[in-house]
PDB file of N, CA and C in Angstrom:
ATOM      1  N   GLY A   1       0.809  -1.200   0.000  1.00 59.00           N
ATOM      2  CA  GLY A   1       0.000   0.000   0.000  1.00 59.00           C
ATOM      3  C   GLY A   1       0.846   1.254   0.000  1.00 59.00           C
ATOM      4  N   LYS A   2       0.198   2.358  -0.173  1.00 71.00           N
ATOM      5  CA  LYS A   2       0.907   3.636  -0.198  1.00 71.00           C
ATOM      6  C   LYS A   2       1.231   4.087   1.219  1.00 71.00           C
ATOM      7  N   THR A   3       2.368   4.722   1.356  1.00 89.00           N
ATOM      8  CA  THR A   3       2.757   5.296   2.633  1.00 89.00           C
ATOM      9  C   THR A   3       2.754   6.804   2.453  1.00 89.00           C
ATOM     10  N   ILE A   4       1.695   7.428   2.941  1.00 94.00           N
ATOM     11  CA  ILE A   4       1.556   8.875   2.799  1.00 94.00           C
ATOM     12  C   ILE A   4       1.961   9.531   4.111  1.00 94.00           C
ATOM     13  N   THR A   5       2.779  10.567   4.031  1.00 94.00           N
ATOM     14  CA  THR A   5       3.180  11.303   5.221  1.00 94.00           C
ATOM     15  C   THR A   5       3.085  12.792   4.952  1.00 94.00           C
ATOM     16  N   THR A   6       2.982  13.562   6.003  1.00 95.00           N
ATOM     17  CA  THR A   6       2.970  15.014   5.896  1.00 95.00           C
ATOM     18  C   THR A   6       4.086  15.553   6.774  1.00 95.00           C
ATOM     19  N   GLU A   7       4.926  16.402   6.195  1.00 94.00           N
ATOM     20  CA  GLU A   7       6.028  17.001   6.938  1.00 94.00           C
ATOM     21  C   GLU A   7       6.105  18.487   6.623  1.00 94.00           C
ATOM     22  N   THR A   8       6.844  19.194   7.468  1.00 94.00           N
ATOM     23  CA  THR A   8       6.972  20.642   7.329  1.00 94.00           C
ATOM     24  C   THR A   8       8.438  21.029   7.320  1.00 94.00           C
ATOM     25  N   LEU A   9       8.795  21.984   6.472  1.00 94.00           N
ATOM     26  CA  LEU A   9      10.127  22.566   6.513  1.00 94.00           C
ATOM     27  C   LEU A   9      10.022  24.057   6.249  1.00 94.00           C
ATOM     28  N   VAL A  10      11.034  24.781   6.691  1.00 96.00           N
ATOM     29  CA  VAL A  10      11.060  26.229   6.492  1.00 96.00           C
ATOM     30  C   VAL A  10      11.687  26.517   5.135  1.00 96.00           C
ATOM     31  N   VAL A  11      11.018  27.371   4.353  1.00 96.00           N
ATOM     32  CA  VAL A  11      11.548  27.827   3.066  1.00 96.00           C
ATOM     33  C   VAL A  11      11.538  29.349   3.120  1.00 96.00           C
ATOM     34  N   HIS A  12      12.709  29.948   2.956  1.00 95.00           N
ATOM     35  CA  HIS A  12      12.861  31.397   3.129  1.00 95.00           C
ATOM     36  C   HIS A  12      12.483  32.192   1.881  1.00 95.00           C
ATOM     37  N   GLY A  13      11.172  32.296   1.642  1.00 94.00           N
ATOM     38  CA  GLY A  13      10.652  33.160   0.588  1.00 94.00           C
ATOM     39  C   GLY A  13      10.361  34.529   1.195  1.00 94.00           C
ATOM     40  N   ASP A  14      10.052  35.500   0.350  1.00 92.00           N
ATOM     41  CA  ASP A  14       9.878  36.876   0.819  1.00 92.00           C
ATOM     42  C   ASP A  14       8.469  37.426   0.719  1.00 92.00           C
ATOM     43  N   CYS A  15       7.678  36.906  -0.205  1.00 92.00           N
ATOM     44  CA  CYS A  15       6.397  37.559  -0.473  1.00 92.00           C
ATOM     45  C   CYS A  15       5.390  36.560  -1.014  1.00 92.00           C
ATOM     46  N   ILE A  16       4.223  37.037  -1.298  1.00 90.00           N
ATOM     47  CA  ILE A  16       3.150  36.168  -1.761  1.00 90.00           C
ATOM     48  C   ILE A  16       3.455  35.576  -3.148  1.00 90.00           C
ATOM     49  N   SER A  17       4.229  36.265  -3.962  1.00 93.00           N
ATOM     50  CA  SER A  17       4.571  35.686  -5.267  1.00 93.00           C
ATOM     51  C   SER A  17       5.550  34.517  -5.124  1.00 93.00           C
ATOM     52  N   CYS A  18       6.277  34.477  -3.999  1.00 94.00           N
ATOM     53  CA  CYS A  18       7.165  33.337  -3.731  1.00 94.00           C
ATOM     54  C   CYS A  18       6.340  32.077  -3.494  1.00 94.00           C
ATOM     55  N   LYS A  19       5.146  32.249  -2.945  1.00 97.00           N
ATOM     56  CA  LYS A  19       4.279  31.119  -2.600  1.00 97.00           C
ATOM     57  C   LYS A  19       4.074  30.191  -3.793  1.00 97.00           C
ATOM     58  N   GLU A  20       3.695  30.764  -4.922  1.00 96.00           N
ATOM     59  CA  GLU A  20       3.438  29.951  -6.107  1.00 96.00           C
ATOM     60  C   GLU A  20       4.705  29.244  -6.579  1.00 96.00           C
ATOM     61  N   LYS A  21       5.832  29.965  -6.572  1.00 97.00           N
ATOM     62  CA  LYS A  21       7.105  29.366  -7.000  1.00 97.00           C
ATOM     63  C   LYS A  21       7.479  28.177  -6.119  1.00 97.00           C
ATOM     64  N   ILE A  22       7.377  28.383  -4.802  1.00 97.00           N
ATOM     65  CA  ILE A  22       7.761  27.340  -3.844  1.00 97.00           C
ATOM     66  C   ILE A  22       6.841  26.130  -3.973  1.00 97.00           C
ATOM     67  N   GLU A  23       5.546  26.373  -3.983  1.00 98.00           N
ATOM     68  CA  GLU A  23       4.589  25.268  -4.075  1.00 98.00           C
ATOM     69  C   GLU A  23       4.731  24.495  -5.377  1.00 98.00           C
ATOM     70  N   ASN A  24       4.926  25.198  -6.487  1.00 97.00           N
ATOM     71  CA  ASN A  24       5.109  24.517  -7.774  1.00 97.00           C
ATOM     72  C   ASN A  24       6.398  23.708  -7.794  1.00 97.00           C
ATOM     73  N   ALA A  25       7.467  24.259  -7.225  1.00 98.00           N
ATOM     74  CA  ALA A  25       8.749  23.555  -7.201  1.00 98.00           C
ATOM     75  C   ALA A  25       8.662  22.286  -6.353  1.00 98.00           C
ATOM     76  N   ALA A  26       7.852  22.331  -5.305  1.00 98.00           N
ATOM     77  CA  ALA A  26       7.728  21.177  -4.402  1.00 98.00           C
ATOM     78  C   ALA A  26       6.915  20.041  -4.997  1.00 98.00           C
ATOM     79  N   LYS A  27       6.121  20.331  -6.012  1.00 97.00           N
ATOM     80  CA  LYS A  27       5.208  19.312  -6.552  1.00 97.00           C
ATOM     81  C   LYS A  27       5.909  18.398  -7.552  1.00 97.00           C
ATOM     82  N   ILE A  28       6.842  17.617  -7.032  1.00 97.00           N
ATOM     83  CA  ILE A  28       7.536  16.624  -7.846  1.00 97.00           C
ATOM     84  C   ILE A  28       6.765  15.307  -7.760  1.00 97.00           C
ATOM     85  N   ARG A  29       7.230  14.291  -8.484  1.00 96.00           N
ATOM     86  CA  ARG A  29       6.576  12.981  -8.484  1.00 96.00           C
ATOM     87  C   ARG A  29       6.411  12.471  -7.051  1.00 96.00           C
ATOM     88  N   GLY A  30       5.209  12.068  -6.696  1.00 96.00           N
ATOM     89  CA  GLY A  30       4.945  11.527  -5.366  1.00 96.00           C
ATOM     90  C   GLY A  30       4.366  12.525  -4.388  1.00 96.00           C
ATOM     91  N   VAL A  31       4.461  13.831  -4.707  1.00 98.00           N
ATOM     92  CA  VAL A  31       3.920  14.854  -3.807  1.00 98.00           C
ATOM     93  C   VAL A  31       2.437  15.044  -4.104  1.00 98.00           C
ATOM     94  N   LYS A  32       1.632  14.905  -3.070  1.00 97.00           N
ATOM     95  CA  LYS A  32       0.178  15.026  -3.210  1.00 97.00           C
ATOM     96  C   LYS A  32      -0.283  16.464  -2.995  1.00 97.00           C
ATOM     97  N   ALA A  33       0.377  17.174  -2.070  1.00 98.00           N
ATOM     98  CA  ALA A  33      -0.019  18.547  -1.754  1.00 98.00           C
ATOM     99  C   ALA A  33       1.178  19.299  -1.191  1.00 98.00           C
ATOM    100  N   ALA A  34       1.219  20.601  -1.468  1.00 98.00           N
ATOM    101  CA  ALA A  34       2.267  21.470  -0.936  1.00 98.00           C
ATOM    102  C   ALA A  34       1.655  22.832  -0.671  1.00 98.00           C
ATOM    103  N   GLU A  35       1.809  23.328   0.554  1.00 98.00           N
ATOM    104  CA  GLU A  35       1.276  24.641   0.884  1.00 98.00           C
ATOM    105  C   GLU A  35       2.281  25.419   1.716  1.00 98.00           C
ATOM    106  N   TRP A  36       2.685  26.576   1.185  1.00 97.00           N
ATOM    107  CA  TRP A  36       3.652  27.443   1.855  1.00 97.00           C
ATOM    108  C   TRP A  36       2.920  28.613   2.496  1.00 97.00           C
ATOM    109  N   THR A  37       3.304  28.937   3.725  1.00 97.00           N
ATOM    110  CA  THR A  37       2.669  30.015   4.476  1.00 97.00           C
ATOM    111  C   THR A  37       3.663  31.143   4.700  1.00 97.00           C
ATOM    112  N   LEU A  38       3.340  32.328   4.219  1.00 96.00           N
ATOM    113  CA  LEU A  38       4.223  33.494   4.344  1.00 96.00           C
ATOM    114  C   LEU A  38       4.450  33.887   5.802  1.00 96.00           C
ATOM    115  N   ALA A  39       3.422  33.795   6.625  1.00 96.00           N
ATOM    116  CA  ALA A  39       3.516  34.261   8.014  1.00 96.00           C
ATOM    117  C   ALA A  39       4.660  33.597   8.787  1.00 96.00           C
ATOM    118  N   ASP A  40       4.832  32.291   8.613  1.00 96.00           N
ATOM    119  CA  ASP A  40       5.903  31.598   9.350  1.00 96.00           C
ATOM    120  C   ASP A  40       6.909  30.898   8.433  1.00 96.00           C
ATOM    121  N   LEU A  41       6.791  31.139   7.121  1.00 96.00           N
ATOM    122  CA  LEU A  41       7.707  30.599   6.106  1.00 96.00           C
ATOM    123  C   LEU A  41       7.762  29.076   6.072  1.00 96.00           C
ATOM    124  N   THR A  42       6.670  28.428   6.499  1.00 97.00           N
ATOM    125  CA  THR A  42       6.678  26.971   6.498  1.00 97.00           C
ATOM    126  C   THR A  42       5.995  26.399   5.267  1.00 97.00           C
ATOM    127  N   LEU A  43       6.584  25.337   4.759  1.00 97.00           N
ATOM    128  CA  LEU A  43       6.003  24.571   3.663  1.00 97.00           C
ATOM    129  C   LEU A  43       5.548  23.244   4.239  1.00 97.00           C
ATOM    130  N   THR A  44       4.272  22.955   4.089  1.00 97.00           N
ATOM    131  CA  THR A  44       3.730  21.674   4.532  1.00 97.00           C
ATOM    132  C   THR A  44       3.515  20.834   3.286  1.00 97.00           C
ATOM    133  N   VAL A  45       4.170  19.678   3.245  1.00 97.00           N
ATOM    134  CA  VAL A  45       4.064  18.796   2.082  1.00 97.00           C
ATOM    135  C   VAL A  45       3.506  17.438   2.499  1.00 97.00           C
ATOM    136  N   THR A  46       2.611  16.940   1.674  1.00 97.00           N
ATOM    137  CA  THR A  46       2.060  15.603   1.860  1.00 97.00           C
ATOM    138  C   THR A  46       2.530  14.791   0.664  1.00 97.00           C
ATOM    139  N   TYR A  47       3.188  13.660   0.931  1.00 96.00           N
ATOM    140  CA  TYR A  47       3.774  12.892  -0.173  1.00 96.00           C
ATOM    141  C   TYR A  47       3.778  11.398   0.106  1.00 96.00           C
ATOM    142  N   ASP A  48       3.967  10.648  -0.979  1.00 94.00           N
ATOM    143  CA  ASP A  48       4.031   9.192  -0.947  1.00 94.00           C
ATOM    144  C   ASP A  48       5.495   8.802  -0.787  1.00 94.00           C
ATOM    145  N   CYS A  49       5.815   8.210   0.365  1.00 90.00           N
ATOM    146  CA  CYS A  49       7.204   7.845   0.674  1.00 90.00           C
ATOM    147  C   CYS A  49       7.790   6.788  -0.252  1.00 90.00           C
ATOM    148  N   SER A  50       6.944   6.049  -0.935  1.00 91.00           N
ATOM    149  CA  SER A  50       7.466   5.038  -1.849  1.00 91.00           C
ATOM    150  C   SER A  50       7.959   5.670  -3.146  1.00 91.00           C
ATOM    151  N   LYS A  51       7.638   6.958  -3.351  1.00 93.00           N
ATOM    152  CA  LYS A  51       8.023   7.635  -4.588  1.00 93.00           C
ATOM    153  C   LYS A  51       9.036   8.757  -4.393  1.00 93.00           C
ATOM    154  N   THR A  52       9.084   9.347  -3.203  1.00 92.00           N
ATOM    155  CA  THR A  52       9.995  10.462  -2.967  1.00 92.00           C
ATOM    156  C   THR A  52      10.282  10.581  -1.480  1.00 92.00           C
ATOM    157  N   CYS A  53      11.152  11.495  -1.105  1.00 90.00           N
ATOM    158  CA  CYS A  53      11.412  11.761   0.310  1.00 90.00           C
ATOM    159  C   CYS A  53      11.620  13.267   0.476  1.00 90.00           C
ATOM    160  N   LEU A  54      11.691  13.707   1.710  1.00 91.00           N
ATOM    161  CA  LEU A  54      11.794  15.137   1.972  1.00 91.00           C
ATOM    162  C   LEU A  54      13.057  15.745   1.362  1.00 91.00           C
ATOM    163  N   ALA A  55      14.133  14.988   1.314  1.00 91.00           N
ATOM    164  CA  ALA A  55      15.369  15.505   0.712  1.00 91.00           C
ATOM    165  C   ALA A  55      15.180  15.794  -0.774  1.00 91.00           C
ATOM    166  N   ASP A  56      14.483  14.898  -1.474  1.00 93.00           N
ATOM    167  CA  ASP A  56      14.236  15.108  -2.907  1.00 93.00           C
ATOM    168  C   ASP A  56      13.369  16.349  -3.125  1.00 93.00           C
ATOM    169  N   ILE A  57      12.363  16.513  -2.264  1.00 96.00           N
ATOM    170  CA  ILE A  57      11.478  17.676  -2.363  1.00 96.00           C
ATOM    171  C   ILE A  57      12.277  18.952  -2.093  1.00 96.00           C
ATOM    172  N   ASN A  58      13.085  18.911  -1.042  1.00 95.00           N
ATOM    173  CA  ASN A  58      13.933  20.057  -0.703  1.00 95.00           C
ATOM    174  C   ASN A  58      14.859  20.412  -1.865  1.00 95.00           C
ATOM    175  N   ASN A  59      15.511  19.407  -2.444  1.00 94.00           N
ATOM    176  CA  ASN A  59      16.437  19.654  -3.554  1.00 94.00           C
ATOM    177  C   ASN A  59      15.720  20.283  -4.744  1.00 94.00           C
ATOM    178  N   ALA A  60      14.498  19.839  -5.003  1.00 96.00           N
ATOM    179  CA  ALA A  60      13.725  20.409  -6.115  1.00 96.00           C
ATOM    180  C   ALA A  60      13.426  21.886  -5.861  1.00 96.00           C
ATOM    181  N   ILE A  61      13.088  22.221  -4.615  1.00 96.00           N
ATOM    182  CA  ILE A  61      12.788  23.616  -4.274  1.00 96.00           C
ATOM    183  C   ILE A  61      14.032  24.486  -4.402  1.00 96.00           C
ATOM    184  N   VAL A  62      15.133  24.033  -3.832  1.00 95.00           N
ATOM    185  CA  VAL A  62      16.377  24.815  -3.880  1.00 95.00           C
ATOM    186  C   VAL A  62      16.846  24.995  -5.318  1.00 95.00           C
ATOM    187  N   THR A  63      16.771  23.931  -6.109  1.00 95.00           N
ATOM    188  CA  THR A  63      17.199  23.995  -7.509  1.00 95.00           C
ATOM    189  C   THR A  63      16.327  24.958  -8.310  1.00 95.00           C
ATOM    190  N   ALA A  64      15.015  24.879  -8.124  1.00 96.00           N
ATOM    191  CA  ALA A  64      14.086  25.690  -8.917  1.00 96.00           C
ATOM    192  C   ALA A  64      14.014  27.148  -8.463  1.00 96.00           C
ATOM    193  N   THR A  65      14.166  27.392  -7.160  1.00 95.00           N
ATOM    194  CA  THR A  65      13.929  28.746  -6.647  1.00 95.00           C
ATOM    195  C   THR A  65      15.181  29.443  -6.121  1.00 95.00           C
ATOM    196  N   GLY A  66      16.155  28.657  -5.660  1.00 94.00           N
ATOM    197  CA  GLY A  66      17.347  29.240  -5.051  1.00 94.00           C
ATOM    198  C   GLY A  66      17.131  29.664  -3.605  1.00 94.00           C
ATOM    199  N   TYR A  67      15.941  29.440  -3.062  1.00 94.00           N
ATOM    200  CA  TYR A  67      15.656  29.833  -1.686  1.00 94.00           C
ATOM    201  C   TYR A  67      16.332  28.892  -0.699  1.00 94.00           C
ATOM    202  N   LYS A  68      16.752  29.449   0.427  1.00 93.00           N
ATOM    203  CA  LYS A  68      17.314  28.625   1.488  1.00 93.00           C
ATOM    204  C   LYS A  68      16.182  27.918   2.225  1.00 93.00           C
ATOM    205  N   THR A  69      16.506  26.734   2.768  1.00 93.00           N
ATOM    206  CA  THR A  69      15.518  25.963   3.529  1.00 93.00           C
ATOM    207  C   THR A  69      16.139  25.509   4.846  1.00 93.00           C
ATOM    208  N   SER A  70      15.311  24.927   5.699  1.00 90.00           N
ATOM    209  CA  SER A  70      15.782  24.432   6.984  1.00 90.00           C
ATOM    210  C   SER A  70      16.320  23.010   6.886  1.00 90.00           C
ATOM    211  N   PHE A  71      16.255  22.413   5.702  1.00 85.00           N
ATOM    212  CA  PHE A  71      16.640  21.008   5.540  1.00 85.00           C
ATOM    213  C   PHE A  71      18.132  20.866   5.279  1.00 85.00           C
ATOM    214  N   SER A  72      18.733  19.806   5.807  1.00 73.00           N
ATOM    215  CA  SER A  72      20.145  19.513   5.517  1.00 73.00           C
ATOM    216  C   SER A  72      20.293  18.042   5.169  1.00 73.00           C
ATOM    217  N   ALA A  73      21.347  17.704   4.440  1.00 63.00           N
ATOM    218  CA  ALA A  73      21.564  16.322   4.011  1.00 63.00           C
ATOM    219  C   ALA A  73      21.748  15.403   5.215  1.00 63.00           C
ATOM    220  N   SER A  74      22.395  15.886   6.267  1.00 64.00           N
ATOM    221  CA  SER A  74      22.587  15.049   7.449  1.00 64.00           C
ATOM    222  C   SER A  74      21.248  14.723   8.097  1.00 64.00           C
ATOM    223  N   GLU A  75      20.303  15.641   7.961  1.00 59.00           N
ATOM    224  CA  GLU A  75      18.961  15.400   8.498  1.00 59.00           C
ATOM    225  C   GLU A  75      18.319  14.218   7.773  1.00 59.00           C
ATOM    226  N   CYS A  76      18.612  14.068   6.500  1.00 61.00           N
ATOM    227  CA  CYS A  76      18.053  12.960   5.734  1.00 61.00           C
ATOM    228  C   CYS A  76      18.547  11.634   6.299  1.00 61.00           C
ATOM    229  N   GLU A  77      19.835  11.550   6.607  1.00 61.00           N
ATOM    230  CA  GLU A  77      20.387  10.320   7.176  1.00 61.00           C
ATOM    231  C   GLU A  77      19.720  10.023   8.517  1.00 61.00           C
ATOM    232  N   THR A  78      19.524  11.051   9.324  1.00 60.00           N
ATOM    233  CA  THR A  78      18.863  10.881  10.620  1.00 60.00           C
ATOM    234  C   THR A  78      17.449  10.390  10.423  1.00 60.00           C
ATOM    235  N   ARG A  79      16.747  10.990   9.471  1.00 57.00           N
ATOM    236  CA  ARG A  79      15.364  10.595   9.195  1.00 57.00           C
ATOM    237  C   ARG A  79      15.300   9.157   8.706  1.00 57.00           C
ATOM    238  N   LYS A  80      16.253   8.743   7.888  1.00 57.00           N
ATOM    239  CA  LYS A  80      16.238   7.377   7.372  1.00 57.00           C
ATOM    240  C   LYS A  80      16.344   6.381   8.514  1.00 57.00           C
ATOM    241  N   ASN A  81      17.152   6.728   9.525  1.00 55.00           N
ATOM    242  CA  ASN A  81      17.335   5.831  10.651  1.00 55.00           C
ATOM    243  C   ASN A  81      16.143   5.835  11.596  1.00 55.00           C
ATOM    244  N   SER A  82      15.434   6.966  11.669  1.00 52.00           N
ATOM    245  CA  SER A  82      14.353   7.075  12.642  1.00 52.00           C
ATOM    246  C   SER A  82      12.957   6.999  12.022  1.00 52.00           C
ATOM    247  N   SER A  83      12.850   7.295  10.735  1.00 52.00           N
ATOM    248  CA  SER A  83      11.540   7.370  10.100  1.00 52.00           C
ATOM    249  C   SER A  83      11.297   6.139   9.243  1.00 52.00           C
ATOM    250  N   ALA A  84      10.260   5.408   9.588  1.00 50.00           N
ATOM    251  CA  ALA A  84       9.894   4.236   8.787  1.00 50.00           C
ATOM    252  C   ALA A  84       9.614   4.664   7.356  1.00 50.00           C
ATOM    253  N   CYS A  85       9.074   5.872   7.207  1.00 54.00           N
ATOM    254  CA  CYS A  85       8.709   6.346   5.876  1.00 54.00           C
ATOM    255  C   CYS A  85       9.933   6.483   4.985  1.00 54.00           C
ATOM    256  N   CYS A  86      10.944   7.211   5.429  1.00 54.00           N
ATOM    257  CA  CYS A  86      12.133   7.419   4.598  1.00 54.00           C
ATOM    258  C   CYS A  86      12.838   6.083   4.354  1.00 54.00           C
ATOM    259  N   ALA A  87      12.849   5.215   5.351  1.00 49.00           N
ATOM    260  CA  ALA A  87      13.505   3.917   5.211  1.00 49.00           C
ATOM    261  C   ALA A  87      12.802   3.033   4.194  1.00 49.00           C
ATOM    262  N   GLU A  88      11.491   3.253   4.018  1.00 48.00           N
ATOM    263  CA  GLU A  88      10.729   2.434   3.080  1.00 48.00           C
ATOM    264  C   GLU A  88      10.882   2.865   1.632  1.00 48.00           C
ATOM    265  N   LYS A  89      11.573   3.974   1.394  1.00 45.00           N
ATOM    266  CA  LYS A  89      11.726   4.444   0.018  1.00 45.00           C
ATOM    267  C   LYS A  89      12.609   3.470  -0.751  1.00 45.00           C
ATOM    268  N   LYS A  90      11.985   2.665  -1.572  1.00 42.00           N
ATOM    269  CA  LYS A  90      12.721   1.683  -2.363  1.00 42.00           C
ATOM    270  C   LYS A  90      12.377   1.927  -3.829  1.00 42.00           C
ATOM    271  N   THR A  91      13.092   2.803  -4.453  1.00 39.00           N
ATOM    272  CA  THR A  91      12.851   3.074  -5.863  1.00 39.00           C
ATOM    273  C   THR A  91      14.173   2.923  -6.606  1.00 39.00           C
ATOM    274  N   SER A  92      14.121   3.009  -7.909  1.00 36.00           N
ATOM    275  CA  SER A  92      15.337   2.884  -8.716  1.00 36.00           C
ATOM    276  C   SER A  92      16.056   4.228  -8.836  1.00 36.00           C
ATOM    277  N   GLU A  93      15.478   5.261  -8.210  1.00 40.00           N
ATOM    278  CA  GLU A  93      16.094   6.581  -8.290  1.00 40.00           C
ATOM    279  C   GLU A  93      17.316   6.654  -7.385  1.00 40.00           C
ATOM    280  N   ALA A  94      18.065   7.735  -7.528  1.00 42.00           N
ATOM    281  CA  ALA A  94      19.224   7.962  -6.669  1.00 42.00           C
ATOM    282  C   ALA A  94      18.758   8.064  -5.225  1.00 42.00           C
ATOM    283  N   PRO A  95      19.602   7.676  -4.266  1.00 45.00           N
ATOM    284  CA  PRO A  95      19.208   7.788  -2.862  1.00 45.00           C
ATOM    285  C   PRO A  95      18.936   9.236  -2.501  1.00 45.00           C
ATOM    286  N   CYS A  96      18.090   9.426  -1.496  1.00 50.00           N
ATOM    287  CA  CYS A  96      17.629  10.787  -1.204  1.00 50.00           C
ATOM    288  C   CYS A  96      18.704  11.695  -0.639  1.00 50.00           C
ATOM    289  N   HIS A  97      19.856  11.164  -0.252  1.00 44.00           N
ATOM    290  CA  HIS A  97      20.890  12.063   0.263  1.00 44.00           C
ATOM    291  C   HIS A  97      21.843  12.534  -0.850  1.00 44.00           C
ATOM    292  N   SER A  98      21.559  12.133  -2.085  1.00 35.00           N
ATOM    293  CA  SER A  98      22.408  12.574  -3.193  1.00 35.00           C
ATOM    294  C   SER A  98      22.054  14.015  -3.577  1.00 35.00           C
ATOM    295  N   LYS A  99      22.991  14.687  -4.232  1.00 32.00           N
ATOM    296  CA  LYS A  99      22.740  16.076  -4.620  1.00 32.00           C
ATOM    297  C   LYS A  99      22.230  16.127  -6.035  1.00 32.00           C
TER     298      LYS A  99
END
């Protein structure tokens, strides 16, 4: 079955026009929903862990927008060890800690 999870990370956008850029950049394969809030700069993403992970989503945002985020590659390793969701990611894609 599908493993759907919802997580939050900080994305340092500046204005309401950043919202669309950030949300669109986050909507990669496996992402069901992405909503960025200007008031606290948080992006809430709901995604299928069998298709993607938070590191992949973060990389897509940074690549597409250039905005800084609260996510780090070491956090991905920590999540893999502690999160059943990240550990269950078994796809033919590059591992989620790759750049």
